[in-house]
Amino acid sequence: CKKMNKAENTIRLYSNKKKTALLLLGSLLFVGGGIFFVMYPESFGRAPIMTRLLGIICIFFFGLAATVCVRYLLTNRLLLEITDRGLNIGDKYKTFIEWQDITGFKEILIYSNPIIVILIKNSDAAIGRESNMIKKKMMQFNMNYGSPYSLSNGNMDISHRALLNLLNENLIKYTNNNTVS
């Protein structure tokens, strides 16, 4: 759900409960399939040990995914916050990008999934400031697309097109305000 607090000039975008519920359902189906593989490996006519191993991997991986989905369903996760100062991205480990550092947004497709790339003025400096090695490696990988930062509306309660329009409107609004002052 999208909430706007006009006094603060803040737009908050939260996780989409419907998408999360569908992911939970899919995960539970795979867990059920994994249990079937473990209990009845001879039904598949191949090496029962490999079938059981595949079932255990399915149970573990999709069980973990189901646990994450349940956690997301029980809490209302703030995924993106658009303020008059910039963007707060992420739910647990937030990244803040000031409007003055953003030069624009571009769309790319990765396996038919639309991604919004946040173009910034100094990518090398942003990567250099990151202290978390995993995030730093992800930022370096994202440079293949022209920026260390990107957004997907995959689990947000907003469409891709609406998110891109919202970002562009606020970029124009706040970069004009910053240059006039």
C-alpha positions as a printed Julia matrix, in Angstrom:
181×3 Matrix{Float64}:
  0.0     0.0     0.0
  1.2     3.49   -0.84
  0.98    6.08    1.9
  1.77    9.76    1.56
  2.31   12.18    4.39
  2.0    15.63    2.82
  3.37   17.43    5.88
  6.63   15.51    5.56
  6.56   15.31    1.74
  7.15   11.58    2.11
  5.79    8.71    0.04
  6.16    5.24    1.54
  5.83    2.08   -0.56
  5.25   -1.2     1.27
  5.38   -4.87    0.33
  2.45   -6.36   -1.57
  0.62   -8.94    0.56
 -1.07  -10.59   -2.48
  2.23  -11.26   -4.26
  3.75  -12.54   -1.04
  0.79  -14.88   -0.47
  1.23  -16.3    -3.99
  4.93  -16.85   -3.35
  4.05  -18.62   -0.1
  1.58  -20.88   -1.9
  4.18  -21.76   -4.56
  6.81  -22.47   -1.91
  4.44  -24.75   -0.01
  3.66  -26.67   -3.21
  7.38  -27.26   -3.76
  7.8   -28.35   -0.13
  4.94  -30.82   -0.68
  6.65  -32.11   -3.82
  9.92  -32.46   -1.89
  8.16  -34.48    0.8
  6.7   -36.75   -1.89
 10.19  -37.24   -3.38
 11.58  -38.2     0.03
  8.74  -40.57    0.94
  8.26  -42.28   -2.44
 11.55  -42.08   -4.39
 10.92  -45.38   -6.18
  7.91  -43.82   -7.95
 10.25  -42.02  -10.32
 12.15  -45.06  -11.61
 15.57  -43.44  -11.21
 18.17  -43.69   -8.47
 16.17  -43.41   -5.23
 19.09  -41.79   -3.39
 19.25  -38.94   -5.91
 15.47  -38.52   -5.81
 15.52  -38.33   -2.0
 18.41  -35.85   -2.12
 16.48  -33.67   -4.56
 13.46  -33.86   -2.26
 15.52  -32.81    0.77
 16.95  -29.85   -1.17
 13.41  -28.8    -2.22
 12.14  -29.05    1.35
 15.05  -27.04    2.72
 15.16  -24.3     0.05
 11.42  -23.77   -0.39
 10.8   -24.24    3.35
 13.17  -21.34    3.94
 11.39  -19.31    1.26
  8.03  -20.09    2.89
  9.38  -18.91    6.25
 10.48  -15.61    4.71
  7.08  -15.21    3.04
  5.26  -15.78    6.33
  7.47  -13.15    7.98
  6.66  -10.7     5.17
  2.93  -11.43    5.51
  2.97  -10.79    9.26
  4.76   -7.46    8.99
  4.13   -4.52    6.71
  7.6    -4.03    5.18
  8.6    -0.54    4.08
 10.54   -1.11    0.84
 10.95    2.4    -0.57
 10.61    5.84    0.93
 10.59    8.9    -1.31
 11.32   12.1     0.61
 12.17   15.7    -0.28
 15.84   14.83    0.43
 16.09   11.61   -1.62
 15.32    7.89   -1.74
 15.52    5.39    1.13
 15.72    1.95   -0.46
 15.35   -1.36    1.35
 13.54   -2.75    4.33
 16.23   -3.9     6.73
 19.51   -2.51    5.43
 18.51    0.85    3.99
 20.41    2.74    1.33
 19.9     6.49    1.08
 20.49    8.35   -2.21
 20.13   12.14   -2.27
 18.25   13.77   -5.16
 21.3    15.92   -5.93
 23.26   12.7    -6.67
 20.6    11.26   -9.02
 20.84   12.15  -12.71
 17.89   10.08  -13.9
 16.27    6.68  -14.23
 16.31    4.12  -17.01
 14.42    0.9   -17.62
 16.03   -2.42  -18.42
 14.64   -5.93  -18.8
 16.3    -8.88  -17.1
 14.62  -12.15  -18.14
 11.42  -10.2   -18.99
 11.39   -8.51  -15.56
 11.46   -4.71  -15.72
 14.11   -3.11  -13.52
 14.58    0.6   -12.85
 18.23    1.65  -12.82
 18.97    4.71  -10.7
 21.58    6.74  -12.55
 23.89    8.69  -10.24
 26.71   11.2   -10.66
 29.6     9.31   -9.06
 29.18    5.53   -9.01
 32.76    4.82   -7.96
 32.41    7.03   -4.85
 29.13    5.33   -3.89
 30.71    1.88   -4.19
 33.77    3.07   -2.26
 31.62    4.31    0.65
 29.9     0.93    1.08
 31.38   -0.99    4.02
 29.35   -4.21    3.66
 31.34   -6.48    1.3
 28.27   -8.33    0.0
 26.46   -5.08   -0.85
 29.66   -3.72   -2.39
 29.96   -6.79   -4.67
 26.28   -6.44   -5.67
 26.85   -2.76   -6.46
 29.87   -3.65   -8.6
 27.81   -6.29  -10.42
 25.01   -3.74  -10.98
 27.54   -1.51  -12.78
 27.01   -3.86  -15.76
 23.71   -1.98  -16.14
 25.18    1.51  -15.71
 24.7     2.2   -11.99
 25.31    0.56   -8.62
 21.63    1.07   -7.71
 18.48   -0.47   -9.15
 14.87   -1.03   -8.12
 12.37   -3.72   -8.92
  8.71   -3.4    -8.06
  8.54   -7.2    -7.77
  7.26   -7.18   -4.21
  6.07   -3.57   -4.01
  2.45   -2.56   -3.91
  2.79   -0.44   -7.08
  3.04   -1.17  -10.8
  6.35   -0.76  -12.63
  5.06    2.08  -14.8
  3.55    3.94  -11.82
  6.8     3.58   -9.87
  8.88    4.93  -12.75
  6.49    7.89  -13.19
  6.55    8.61   -9.46
 10.35    8.57   -9.37
 10.66   10.85  -12.41
  8.06   13.31  -11.06
  9.87   13.57   -7.74
 13.28   13.88   -9.39
 12.02   16.86  -11.4
 10.24   18.34   -8.38
 13.14   18.09   -5.96
 16.05   18.82   -8.3
 14.24   21.99   -9.44
 13.67   22.96   -5.79
 17.32   22.3    -4.96
 18.67   24.36   -7.85
 16.37   27.36   -7.23
 17.21   27.66   -3.49
